[in-house]
Amino acid sequence: MTLRLHDTATRTVRDFLPLTPGKAGLYLCGATVQAPPHIGHIRSGVSFDILVRWLKVSGLEVTFCRNVTDIDDKILRAASAEGSPWWAVAERNQRAFTRAYDVLGCLPPDVEPRATGHVPEMITLIRRLIDSGHAYAAGGDVHFEVSSYDRYGALSGQRPEHMRAADDIEGGSAKRDPRDFALWKGHKPGEPYWDTPWGPGRPGWHLECSAMATKYLGPTFDIHGGGLDLLFPHHENELAQSRAAGDGFARYWLHNGLVNLGGEKMSKSLGNSLLVDAMVTEVRPVELRYYLGQAHYRSGIEYSPEALAEAAAAYRRIEGFVVRASEAAGTGTGTGRAAGTGGTGGTGLPLASSLPAAFVAALDDDLAVPQALAVVHEVVTEGNTALAAGDQAGADKQAESVRAMLGVLGLDPLAAPWATAGDSGLSDVVEALVRVALDQRQAARARKDYPAADAIRDQLHAAGIVVEDTPAGPRWELAR
Ligand SMILES: [Zn+2]
């Protein structure tokens, strides 16, 4: 079976056939950095991180480009509201996004272009559109002429006569058609600007993505991704201007569903308590990643603390098996460090051949993560049975399989970043120290000095270490 993906442009799940065999180019609309990310923003990062991992495990050489929109109406508004320079707001929030992607274990993109670094490419694209009769300068702005492109509306499935006016009101009176959108916005006092043949100003959002995507991935590339809220007008406009200019642009369009709160799309005002920086102080980042990644990427997620807690519990069940199996095999420790699973070319990703066929089939079917996780949970159940029966060889085999599957989803508790996050070898030291204490506790019990044994356990507990006695001897983990 080959990978099949849902293409918004055709509204079908169809075979993914890369432009160049063995390679895949992916452009993901990244952050508009006017505020730090909440989980609604970062869900897109997690969904497409799973896609990138799956493309790589499937043997493709992936070029992953995720942009940063660092100049935009919303950034200028945020900057003026707080009395800071626009670039300071953009820098600060870009760092918050990077932190959030990193803390949730998203692989870094191969390139992360910023809009303000690509104005020459945008000017070239505007020139091509004006020369080919698809754009016009008026009142200091440059607009794309929607009526000049007869496929306009096809991506988002709208008929032109039903479309609303473009929401960039700048220079609205100079537009030939209310649906025409700004490629370039003429300079206004107090705003940053760049000089162009059509006067000073700043780029329109849609133009930025077309210029950056084609610079790094070529005029025609494989996959364009983003949140469903970007389908119209952003992606419709990107596609229109790039195709009108003569580029093939994206061959597949993938859209992730949104995170809703109380039935509404999460907004800045609703989502403050759900900022990633705040949430990872409440739940472990790996559990937050499991929560955001477990649904099918095209489904909406209705956020609730209960659903998050359920997801965390489901992850702990999987993690518990992996850690116990690794301890029983003597390849790991209480904090869960073990040898890697081999993997493909230093990426830390598993080999496709190490994955159960049902798991592969699920991900090949438009990244059906819920079905893939069902396979993970089944193998965990089998593994727990093997452990309980003292079948170490069986447990080892199931643990290896579970870890390989988790590696694809970015959730292997014994692999980076979860196992070694910033500990620079300290977890080995902690392991040795806890073992010293546990050996003393065993010695106290052996001589029937139970108060001394209990005191050691209590002291460990006070230090944040939970001890559990198992048939194989005491094991420990950090209290949660
Ligand atoms: Zn974009």
CSV table of C-alpha atoms and ligand atoms in Angstrom, one decimal:
chain,number,residue,atom,x,y,z
A,1,MET,CA,0.0,0.0,0.0
A,2,THR,CA,1.2,3.5,-0.7
A,3,LEU,CA,0.7,6.7,1.3
A,4,ARG,CA,-2.7,8.3,0.6
A,5,LEU,CA,-3.5,11.8,1.7
A,6,HIS,CA,-6.6,14.0,1.7
A,7,ASP,CA,-6.1,16.8,-0.8
A,8,THR,CA,-8.4,19.7,-0.1
A,9,ALA,CA,-8.1,20.8,-3.7
A,10,THR,CA,-9.8,17.6,-5.0
A,11,ARG,CA,-11.7,16.8,-1.7
A,12,THR,CA,-10.5,13.3,-2.0
A,13,VAL,CA,-8.0,11.0,-0.4
A,14,ARG,CA,-5.6,10.2,-3.1
A,15,ASP,CA,-2.2,8.5,-3.7
A,16,PHE,CA,0.7,10.6,-2.7
A,17,LEU,CA,3.0,10.6,-5.7
A,18,PRO,CA,6.0,13.0,-5.2
A,19,LEU,CA,7.1,15.3,-7.9
A,20,THR,CA,10.6,13.8,-7.7
A,21,PRO,CA,10.6,10.1,-6.8
A,22,GLY,CA,12.2,9.6,-3.4
A,23,LYS,CA,11.8,13.2,-2.3
A,24,ALA,CA,9.0,15.3,-0.8
A,25,GLY,CA,8.8,19.1,-0.4
A,26,LEU,CA,6.5,20.5,2.3
A,27,TYR,CA,5.5,24.1,3.0
A,28,LEU,CA,3.7,24.8,6.2
A,29,CYS,CA,2.2,28.2,7.0
A,30,GLY,CA,3.8,28.8,10.4
A,31,ALA,CA,3.4,31.4,13.0
A,32,THR,CA,2.2,35.0,12.6
A,33,VAL,CA,4.2,36.2,15.5
A,34,GLN,CA,1.9,38.8,17.1
A,35,ALA,CA,1.4,36.8,20.4
A,36,PRO,CA,2.8,33.7,22.0
A,37,PRO,CA,1.2,30.4,20.9
A,38,HIS,CA,-1.7,28.6,22.5
A,39,ILE,CA,-2.4,25.0,21.9
A,40,GLY,CA,-4.6,25.8,18.9
A,41,HIS,CA,-1.6,27.2,17.1
A,42,ILE,CA,0.7,24.5,18.0
A,43,ARG,CA,-1.6,21.7,17.0
A,44,SER,CA,-0.8,22.4,13.4
A,45,GLY,CA,2.9,22.0,14.3
A,46,VAL,CA,2.3,18.7,15.9
A,47,SER,CA,0.1,17.4,13.1
A,48,PHE,CA,2.6,18.2,10.4
A,49,ASP,CA,5.5,16.9,12.5
A,50,ILE,CA,3.8,13.5,12.4
A,51,LEU,CA,3.5,13.9,8.6
A,52,VAL,CA,7.2,14.8,8.3
A,53,ARG,CA,8.2,11.8,10.4
A,54,TRP,CA,6.0,9.5,8.4
A,55,LEU,CA,7.3,10.7,5.1
A,56,LYS,CA,10.8,10.1,6.3
A,57,VAL,CA,10.0,6.7,7.7
A,58,SER,CA,8.4,5.9,4.4
A,59,GLY,CA,11.9,6.5,2.8
A,60,LEU,CA,11.4,10.0,1.4
A,61,GLU,CA,14.0,12.7,1.6
A,62,VAL,CA,12.0,15.5,3.0
A,63,THR,CA,12.5,19.3,2.7
A,64,PHE,CA,10.4,20.9,5.3
A,65,CYS,CA,9.9,24.7,5.1
A,66,ARG,CA,7.9,26.4,7.8
A,67,ASN,CA,7.7,30.2,7.6
A,68,VAL,CA,7.4,33.0,10.1
A,69,THR,CA,5.2,35.9,9.2
A,70,ASP,CA,7.0,38.7,11.0
A,71,ILE,CA,5.3,41.6,9.4
A,72,ASP,CA,1.6,41.9,9.4
A,73,ASP,CA,-1.4,44.1,10.4
A,74,LYS,CA,-1.8,42.2,13.7
A,75,ILE,CA,1.8,42.5,14.7
A,76,LEU,CA,1.7,46.3,14.0
A,77,ARG,CA,-1.4,46.6,16.1
A,78,ALA,CA,0.1,44.5,19.0
A,79,ALA,CA,3.2,46.7,18.9
A,80,SER,CA,1.4,49.9,19.0
A,81,ALA,CA,-0.9,48.7,21.8
A,82,GLU,CA,2.1,47.9,24.0
A,83,GLY,CA,4.3,50.8,22.8
A,84,SER,CA,7.1,48.5,21.5
A,85,PRO,CA,8.8,48.4,18.2
A,86,TRP,CA,7.1,45.9,15.8
A,87,TRP,CA,10.3,43.9,15.4
A,88,ALA,CA,10.7,43.5,19.2
A,89,VAL,CA,7.1,42.0,19.3
A,90,ALA,CA,7.9,39.7,16.4
A,91,GLU,CA,11.2,38.5,17.9
A,92,ARG,CA,9.8,37.9,21.3
A,93,ASN,CA,6.9,35.9,20.0
A,94,GLN,CA,8.9,34.0,17.4
A,95,ARG,CA,11.1,32.8,20.4
A,96,ALA,CA,7.9,31.7,22.2
A,97,PHE,CA,6.8,29.7,19.1
A,98,THR,CA,10.3,28.1,18.8
A,99,ARG,CA,10.2,27.2,22.5
A,100,ALA,CA,6.7,25.6,22.1
A,101,TYR,CA,7.7,23.6,19.0
A,102,ASP,CA,10.8,22.4,20.8
A,103,VAL,CA,9.1,21.6,24.1
A,104,LEU,CA,6.5,19.5,22.3
A,105,GLY,CA,9.2,17.5,20.4
A,106,CYS,CA,8.6,18.8,16.9
A,107,LEU,CA,11.5,18.2,14.6
A,108,PRO,CA,13.0,21.6,13.4
A,109,PRO,CA,12.2,22.6,9.8
A,110,ASP,CA,15.0,22.5,7.3
A,111,VAL,CA,14.4,26.1,6.7
A,112,GLU,CA,12.3,28.7,8.6
A,113,PRO,CA,12.2,31.8,6.4
A,114,ARG,CA,11.0,35.1,7.7
A,115,ALA,CA,8.8,37.3,5.5
A,116,THR,CA,10.9,40.4,6.0
A,117,GLY,CA,14.0,38.6,4.7
A,118,HIS,CA,12.3,37.9,1.4
A,119,VAL,CA,11.1,41.3,0.0
A,120,PRO,CA,13.2,41.0,-3.2
A,121,GLU,CA,11.6,37.7,-4.0
A,122,MET,CA,8.2,39.3,-3.4
A,123,ILE,CA,9.0,42.3,-5.7
A,124,THR,CA,10.0,39.8,-8.4
A,125,LEU,CA,6.6,38.0,-8.0
A,126,ILE,CA,4.7,41.2,-8.1
A,127,ARG,CA,6.6,42.2,-11.3
A,128,ARG,CA,5.6,38.9,-12.9
A,129,LEU,CA,2.0,39.4,-12.0
A,130,ILE,CA,1.8,42.9,-13.3
A,131,ASP,CA,3.6,42.0,-16.5
A,132,SER,CA,1.2,39.1,-17.1
A,133,GLY,CA,-1.9,41.3,-16.5
A,134,HIS,CA,-2.9,39.7,-13.2
A,135,ALA,CA,-2.1,42.6,-10.9
A,136,TYR,CA,-2.3,46.4,-10.9
A,137,ALA,CA,-0.8,49.3,-8.9
A,138,ALA,CA,-3.4,51.7,-7.5
A,139,GLY,CA,-3.2,54.4,-4.8
A,140,GLY,CA,0.2,53.2,-3.6
A,141,ASP,CA,-1.0,49.6,-3.2
A,142,VAL,CA,-0.6,46.7,-5.6
A,143,HIS,CA,-3.7,44.5,-6.0
A,144,PHE,CA,-4.2,41.0,-7.4
A,145,GLU,CA,-7.0,41.1,-10.0
A,146,VAL,CA,-9.2,38.2,-9.0
A,147,SER,CA,-11.3,38.3,-12.2
A,148,SER,CA,-8.1,37.7,-14.2
A,149,TYR,CA,-7.8,34.2,-12.8
A,150,ASP,CA,-10.7,31.9,-13.7
A,151,ARG,CA,-9.9,29.2,-11.1
A,152,TYR,CA,-10.3,31.6,-8.2
A,153,GLY,CA,-12.4,29.9,-5.5
A,154,ALA,CA,-11.7,26.3,-6.7
A,155,LEU,CA,-9.4,25.4,-3.8
A,156,SER,CA,-11.9,26.5,-1.0
A,157,GLY,CA,-14.8,25.3,-3.1
A,158,GLN,CA,-16.6,28.7,-3.5
A,159,ARG,CA,-18.3,30.3,-6.4
A,160,PRO,CA,-16.9,33.7,-7.1
A,161,GLU,CA,-20.2,35.4,-6.9
A,162,HIS,CA,-20.7,34.2,-3.3
A,163,MET,CA,-17.3,35.4,-2.1
A,164,ARG,CA,-16.9,38.1,0.4
A,165,ALA,CA,-14.8,41.1,-0.2
A,166,ALA,CA,-11.1,40.9,0.7
A,167,ASP,CA,-10.7,42.0,4.2
A,168,ASP,CA,-7.7,44.3,3.6
A,169,ILE,CA,-9.4,47.6,3.5
A,170,GLU,CA,-6.3,49.6,2.7
A,171,GLY,CA,-6.8,51.5,-0.6
A,172,GLY,CA,-10.2,49.8,-0.9
A,173,SER,CA,-11.5,52.6,-3.1
A,174,ALA,CA,-8.7,52.1,-5.6
A,175,LYS,CA,-9.6,48.4,-6.2
A,176,ARG,CA,-11.3,47.4,-9.4
A,177,ASP,CA,-13.2,44.6,-7.6
A,178,PRO,CA,-13.9,44.3,-3.8
A,179,ARG,CA,-12.5,40.7,-4.0
A,180,ASP,CA,-9.2,41.9,-5.2
A,181,PHE,CA,-6.6,41.5,-2.5
A,182,ALA,CA,-3.4,43.5,-1.7
A,183,LEU,CA,-0.1,42.1,-2.8
A,184,TRP,CA,1.6,45.2,-1.5
A,185,LYS,CA,0.3,47.8,0.9
A,186,GLY,CA,1.4,51.4,0.4
A,187,HIS,CA,3.3,53.1,3.2
A,188,LYS,CA,1.5,54.7,6.0
A,189,PRO,CA,3.1,57.0,8.6
A,190,GLY,CA,4.6,55.1,11.5
A,191,GLU,CA,4.7,51.8,9.7
A,192,PRO,CA,7.8,50.0,8.5
A,193,TYR,CA,8.3,50.1,4.7
A,194,TRP,CA,10.5,48.9,1.9
A,195,ASP,CA,11.0,50.7,-1.4
A,196,THR,CA,9.7,49.1,-4.6
A,197,PRO,CA,9.2,50.3,-8.2
A,198,TRP,CA,5.5,51.0,-7.2
A,199,GLY,CA,6.4,53.1,-4.1
A,200,PRO,CA,7.3,52.4,-0.5
A,201,GLY,CA,5.2,50.0,1.6
A,202,ARG,CA,5.1,46.5,3.0
A,203,PRO,CA,4.0,43.1,1.8
A,204,GLY,CA,0.6,41.5,2.0
A,205,TRP,CA,0.4,38.3,3.9
A,206,HIS,CA,-0.6,36.0,1.0
A,207,LEU,CA,2.2,37.2,-1.2
A,208,GLU,CA,4.8,36.4,1.5
A,209,CYS,CA,4.0,32.7,1.5
A,210,SER,CA,4.0,32.3,-2.3
A,211,ALA,CA,7.4,34.0,-2.5
A,212,MET,CA,8.9,31.9,0.4
A,213,ALA,CA,7.4,28.5,-0.6
A,214,THR,CA,8.7,28.7,-4.2
A,215,LYS,CA,12.1,30.1,-3.2
A,216,TYR,CA,12.9,27.1,-1.1
A,217,LEU,CA,10.8,24.3,-2.7
A,218,GLY,CA,10.7,25.4,-6.3
A,219,PRO,CA,7.9,26.7,-8.6
A,220,THR,CA,6.1,23.4,-8.2
A,221,PHE,CA,6.3,21.4,-5.0
A,222,ASP,CA,4.5,18.6,-3.3
A,223,ILE,CA,2.6,19.5,-0.2
A,224,HIS,CA,1.2,22.8,1.3
A,225,GLY,CA,-0.1,22.6,4.8
A,226,GLY,CA,-1.8,24.7,7.3
A,227,GLY,CA,-4.8,25.1,9.6
A,228,LEU,CA,-8.3,24.9,8.1
A,229,ASP,CA,-8.8,28.5,9.1
A,230,LEU,CA,-6.2,29.5,6.5
A,231,LEU,CA,-8.0,27.8,3.6
A,232,PHE,CA,-9.8,31.0,2.7
A,233,PRO,CA,-8.7,33.6,1.9
A,234,HIS,CA,-5.0,32.9,2.6
A,235,HIS,CA,-4.5,29.7,0.7
A,236,GLU,CA,-6.9,30.5,-2.1
A,237,ASN,CA,-5.0,33.7,-2.6
A,238,GLU,CA,-1.6,32.1,-2.5
A,239,LEU,CA,-2.6,29.6,-5.1
A,240,ALA,CA,-4.3,32.2,-7.3
A,241,GLN,CA,-1.3,34.5,-7.4
A,242,SER,CA,1.3,31.7,-7.9
A,243,ARG,CA,-0.7,29.9,-10.6
A,244,ALA,CA,-1.5,33.2,-12.3
A,245,ALA,CA,2.2,34.0,-12.4
A,246,GLY,CA,2.8,30.6,-14.1
A,247,ASP,CA,4.0,28.5,-11.2
A,248,GLY,CA,2.6,25.0,-10.6
A,249,PHE,CA,2.7,25.6,-6.8
A,250,ALA,CA,1.5,23.0,-4.4
A,251,ARG,CA,0.3,19.6,-5.8
A,252,TYR,CA,-1.5,18.6,-2.5
A,253,TRP,CA,-3.2,20.8,0.0
A,254,LEU,CA,-3.5,19.4,3.6
A,255,HIS,CA,-5.4,21.2,6.3
A,256,ASN,CA,-5.5,20.3,10.0
A,257,GLY,CA,-8.7,20.8,12.0
A,258,LEU,CA,-8.9,23.4,14.7
A,259,VAL,CA,-8.9,23.3,18.5
A,260,ASN,CA,-12.2,24.7,19.8
A,261,LEU,CA,-13.0,25.9,23.2
A,262,GLY,CA,-16.6,26.0,24.3
A,263,GLY,CA,-17.6,25.4,20.6
A,264,GLU,CA,-15.7,28.4,19.3
A,265,LYS,CA,-12.4,28.7,17.5
A,266,MET,CA,-9.8,29.4,20.1
A,267,SER,CA,-8.9,33.1,20.1
A,268,LYS,CA,-6.4,35.1,22.0
A,269,SER,CA,-9.0,36.2,24.5
A,270,LEU,CA,-10.4,32.7,25.1
A,271,GLY,CA,-7.1,31.0,24.9
A,272,ASN,CA,-4.8,32.8,27.4
A,273,SER,CA,-4.9,30.0,29.9
A,274,LEU,CA,-4.1,27.6,27.1
A,275,LEU,CA,-0.8,29.2,26.1
A,276,VAL,CA,1.7,26.5,25.6
A,277,ASP,CA,4.2,28.1,28.0
A,278,ALA,CA,1.5,27.9,30.7
A,279,MET,CA,0.1,24.5,29.9
A,280,VAL,CA,3.5,22.7,30.1
A,281,THR,CA,3.7,23.8,33.7
A,282,GLU,CA,0.4,21.9,34.3
A,283,VAL,CA,1.0,18.7,32.3
A,284,ARG,CA,4.1,17.0,31.0
A,285,PRO,CA,4.9,18.2,27.5
A,286,VAL,CA,4.9,14.7,26.1
A,287,GLU,CA,1.3,14.2,27.4
A,288,LEU,CA,0.3,17.5,25.8
A,289,ARG,CA,1.8,16.3,22.5
A,290,TYR,CA,-0.1,13.0,22.9
A,291,TYR,CA,-3.3,14.9,23.4
A,292,LEU,CA,-2.8,17.2,20.4
A,293,GLY,CA,-1.6,14.4,18.1
A,294,GLN,CA,-4.0,11.6,19.0
A,295,ALA,CA,-7.0,12.8,17.0
A,296,HIS,CA,-7.1,12.5,13.3
A,297,TYR,CA,-5.4,15.7,12.0
A,298,ARG,CA,-8.5,16.7,10.0
A,299,SER,CA,-10.9,16.4,13.0
A,300,GLY,CA,-11.6,19.3,15.2
A,301,ILE,CA,-10.6,19.0,18.9
A,302,GLU,CA,-13.0,20.4,21.5
A,303,TYR,CA,-10.6,21.3,24.3
A,304,SER,CA,-11.5,20.1,27.9
A,305,PRO,CA,-9.3,19.5,30.9
A,306,GLU,CA,-11.1,16.1,31.2
A,307,ALA,CA,-10.1,15.0,27.7
A,308,LEU,CA,-6.5,16.2,28.3
A,309,ALA,CA,-6.4,14.2,31.6
A,310,GLU,CA,-7.7,11.1,29.7
A,311,ALA,CA,-5.1,11.5,27.0
A,312,ALA,CA,-2.4,11.8,29.7
A,313,ALA,CA,-3.6,8.7,31.4
A,314,ALA,CA,-3.6,6.8,28.1
A,315,TYR,CA,0.0,7.9,27.4
A,316,ARG,CA,1.1,6.9,30.9
A,317,ARG,CA,-0.3,3.4,30.4
A,318,ILE,CA,1.9,3.1,27.2
A,319,GLU,CA,4.9,4.7,28.9
A,320,GLY,CA,4.5,2.5,32.0
A,321,PHE,CA,4.8,-0.7,29.9
A,322,VAL,CA,7.8,0.6,27.9
A,323,VAL,CA,9.7,1.6,31.1
A,324,ARG,CA,8.9,-1.6,33.0
A,325,ALA,CA,9.8,-3.8,30.0
A,326,SER,CA,13.1,-1.9,29.6
A,327,GLU,CA,13.9,-2.2,33.3
A,328,ALA,CA,13.0,-5.9,33.4
A,329,ALA,CA,15.3,-6.4,30.4
A,330,GLY,CA,18.0,-4.5,32.3
A,331,THR,CA,18.4,-2.0,29.4
A,332,GLY,CA,16.9,0.9,31.2
A,333,THR,CA,16.6,2.6,34.5
A,334,GLY,CA,13.9,4.0,36.7
A,335,THR,CA,14.0,7.3,34.8
A,336,GLY,CA,13.7,5.5,31.5
A,337,ARG,CA,17.0,5.6,29.7
A,338,ALA,CA,17.8,2.9,27.3
A,339,ALA,CA,19.5,2.1,24.1
A,340,GLY,CA,17.9,3.5,20.9
A,341,THR,CA,15.9,1.4,18.5
A,342,GLY,CA,18.4,1.7,15.7
A,343,GLY,CA,16.5,3.8,13.2
A,344,THR,CA,17.1,5.5,9.9
A,345,GLY,CA,20.3,7.4,9.2
A,346,GLY,CA,20.7,9.1,12.6
A,347,THR,CA,17.3,10.6,12.5
A,348,GLY,CA,16.2,8.7,15.6
A,349,LEU,CA,13.2,7.4,13.5
A,350,PRO,CA,12.5,3.7,13.3
A,351,LEU,CA,12.8,1.6,10.2
A,352,ALA,CA,9.5,1.0,8.5
A,353,SER,CA,10.3,-2.7,8.5
A,354,SER,CA,10.2,-2.7,12.3
A,355,LEU,CA,6.6,-1.5,12.4
A,356,PRO,CA,3.4,-3.7,12.6
A,357,ALA,CA,1.6,-3.9,9.3
A,358,ALA,CA,-1.6,-2.6,10.8
A,359,PHE,CA,0.2,0.5,12.1
A,360,VAL,CA,1.7,1.2,8.7
A,361,ALA,CA,-1.6,0.7,7.0
A,362,ALA,CA,-3.3,3.2,9.3
A,363,LEU,CA,-0.7,5.9,8.8
A,364,ASP,CA,-0.7,5.3,5.0
A,365,ASP,CA,-4.4,5.9,5.0
A,366,ASP,CA,-4.3,9.7,5.4
A,367,LEU,CA,-2.4,9.6,8.6
A,368,ALA,CA,-5.0,7.8,10.6
A,369,VAL,CA,-3.4,8.3,14.0
A,370,PRO,CA,-6.4,7.0,16.1
A,371,GLN,CA,-6.2,3.7,14.3
A,372,ALA,CA,-2.4,3.6,14.6
A,373,LEU,CA,-2.7,4.3,18.4
A,374,ALA,CA,-5.2,1.5,18.7
A,375,VAL,CA,-2.4,-0.8,17.4
A,376,VAL,CA,0.0,0.7,20.0
A,377,HIS,CA,-2.5,0.0,22.8
A,378,GLU,CA,-3.1,-3.6,21.6
A,379,VAL,CA,0.6,-4.3,21.6
A,380,VAL,CA,0.9,-2.7,25.0
A,381,THR,CA,-1.8,-5.1,26.4
A,382,GLU,CA,0.0,-8.1,24.9
A,383,GLY,CA,3.3,-6.8,26.4
A,384,ASN,CA,1.8,-6.3,29.8
A,385,THR,CA,0.5,-9.9,29.7
A,386,ALA,CA,4.0,-11.1,28.7
A,387,LEU,CA,5.6,-9.2,31.6
A,388,ALA,CA,3.1,-10.6,34.1
A,389,ALA,CA,3.8,-14.1,32.8
A,390,GLY,CA,7.5,-13.6,33.2
A,391,ASP,CA,7.9,-13.9,29.4
A,392,GLN,CA,10.8,-11.5,29.0
A,393,ALA,CA,11.5,-12.4,25.4
A,394,GLY,CA,7.9,-11.7,24.5
A,395,ALA,CA,7.9,-8.4,26.5
A,396,ASP,CA,11.1,-7.3,24.8
A,397,LYS,CA,9.6,-7.9,21.4
A,398,GLN,CA,6.4,-6.0,22.2
A,399,ALA,CA,8.4,-3.1,23.8
A,400,GLU,CA,10.6,-2.8,20.8
A,401,SER,CA,7.5,-2.7,18.5
A,402,VAL,CA,5.8,-0.1,20.8
A,403,ARG,CA,8.9,2.1,20.9
A,404,ALA,CA,9.2,2.0,17.1
A,405,MET,CA,5.6,3.0,16.7
A,406,LEU,CA,5.9,5.8,19.3
A,407,GLY,CA,9.0,7.0,17.5
A,408,VAL,CA,7.0,7.7,14.4
A,409,LEU,CA,4.5,9.7,16.5
A,410,GLY,CA,7.3,11.5,18.4
A,411,LEU,CA,6.3,9.9,21.7
A,412,ASP,CA,9.0,7.4,22.6
A,413,PRO,CA,9.5,7.9,26.3
A,414,LEU,CA,13.0,6.5,26.1
A,415,ALA,CA,14.2,8.6,23.2
A,416,ALA,CA,15.0,12.3,22.8
A,417,PRO,CA,13.7,14.8,23.8
A,418,TRP,CA,11.7,13.0,26.5
A,419,ALA,CA,14.4,10.8,28.0
A,420,THR,CA,17.3,13.1,28.0
A,421,ALA,CA,15.8,16.6,28.2
A,422,GLY,CA,18.7,18.8,29.3
A,423,ASP,CA,20.0,16.4,31.9
A,424,SER,CA,23.6,16.3,30.6
A,425,GLY,CA,24.2,12.9,32.2
A,426,LEU,CA,22.6,13.8,35.5
A,427,SER,CA,19.9,11.1,35.2
A,428,ASP,CA,22.7,8.5,35.4
A,429,VAL,CA,24.0,10.2,38.6
A,430,VAL,CA,20.5,10.3,40.1
A,431,GLU,CA,19.9,6.7,39.2
A,432,ALA,CA,23.1,5.7,41.0
A,433,LEU,CA,22.2,7.7,44.1
A,434,VAL,CA,18.6,6.4,44.3
A,435,ARG,CA,20.0,2.8,44.0
A,436,VAL,CA,22.3,3.5,47.0
A,437,ALA,CA,19.3,4.5,49.0
A,438,LEU,CA,17.2,1.6,47.8
A,439,ASP,CA,20.0,-0.9,48.6
A,440,GLN,CA,20.1,0.5,52.2
A,441,ARG,CA,16.4,0.2,52.4
A,442,GLN,CA,16.6,-3.4,51.3
A,443,ALA,CA,19.3,-4.1,53.8
A,444,ALA,CA,17.2,-2.5,56.6
A,445,ARG,CA,14.3,-4.7,55.6
A,446,ALA,CA,16.5,-7.8,55.5
A,447,ARG,CA,17.4,-7.1,59.1
A,448,LYS,CA,13.7,-6.4,59.9
A,449,ASP,CA,14.4,-2.8,60.8
A,450,TYR,CA,11.2,-1.6,59.2
A,451,PRO,CA,11.2,1.9,60.7
A,452,ALA,CA,14.6,2.6,59.0
A,453,ALA,CA,13.3,1.1,55.7
A,454,ASP,CA,10.2,3.3,55.8
A,455,ALA,CA,12.2,6.4,56.7
A,456,ILE,CA,14.4,5.9,53.6
A,457,ARG,CA,11.3,5.5,51.5
A,458,ASP,CA,9.7,8.7,53.0
A,459,GLN,CA,12.9,10.7,52.5
A,460,LEU,CA,13.0,9.6,48.8
A,461,HIS,CA,9.3,10.6,48.6
A,462,ALA,CA,10.1,14.0,50.0
A,463,ALA,CA,12.7,14.4,47.3
A,464,GLY,CA,10.1,13.7,44.6
A,465,ILE,CA,10.8,10.0,44.1
A,466,VAL,CA,8.1,7.4,44.3
A,467,VAL,CA,9.2,3.8,45.2
A,468,GLU,CA,7.1,0.8,44.1
A,469,ASP,CA,7.9,-2.7,45.2
A,470,THR,CA,7.5,-5.2,42.5
A,471,PRO,CA,8.2,-9.0,42.3
A,472,ALA,CA,11.4,-8.1,40.5
A,473,GLY,CA,12.5,-5.7,43.3
A,474,PRO,CA,11.9,-2.1,44.0
A,475,ARG,CA,11.6,0.4,41.1
A,476,TRP,CA,11.3,4.1,41.2
A,477,GLU,CA,10.1,7.0,39.2
A,478,LEU,CA,9.8,10.8,39.6
A,479,ALA,CA,6.5,11.8,41.3
A,480,ARG,CA,4.0,13.5,39.0
B,1,ZN,ZN,0.9,31.1,4.6
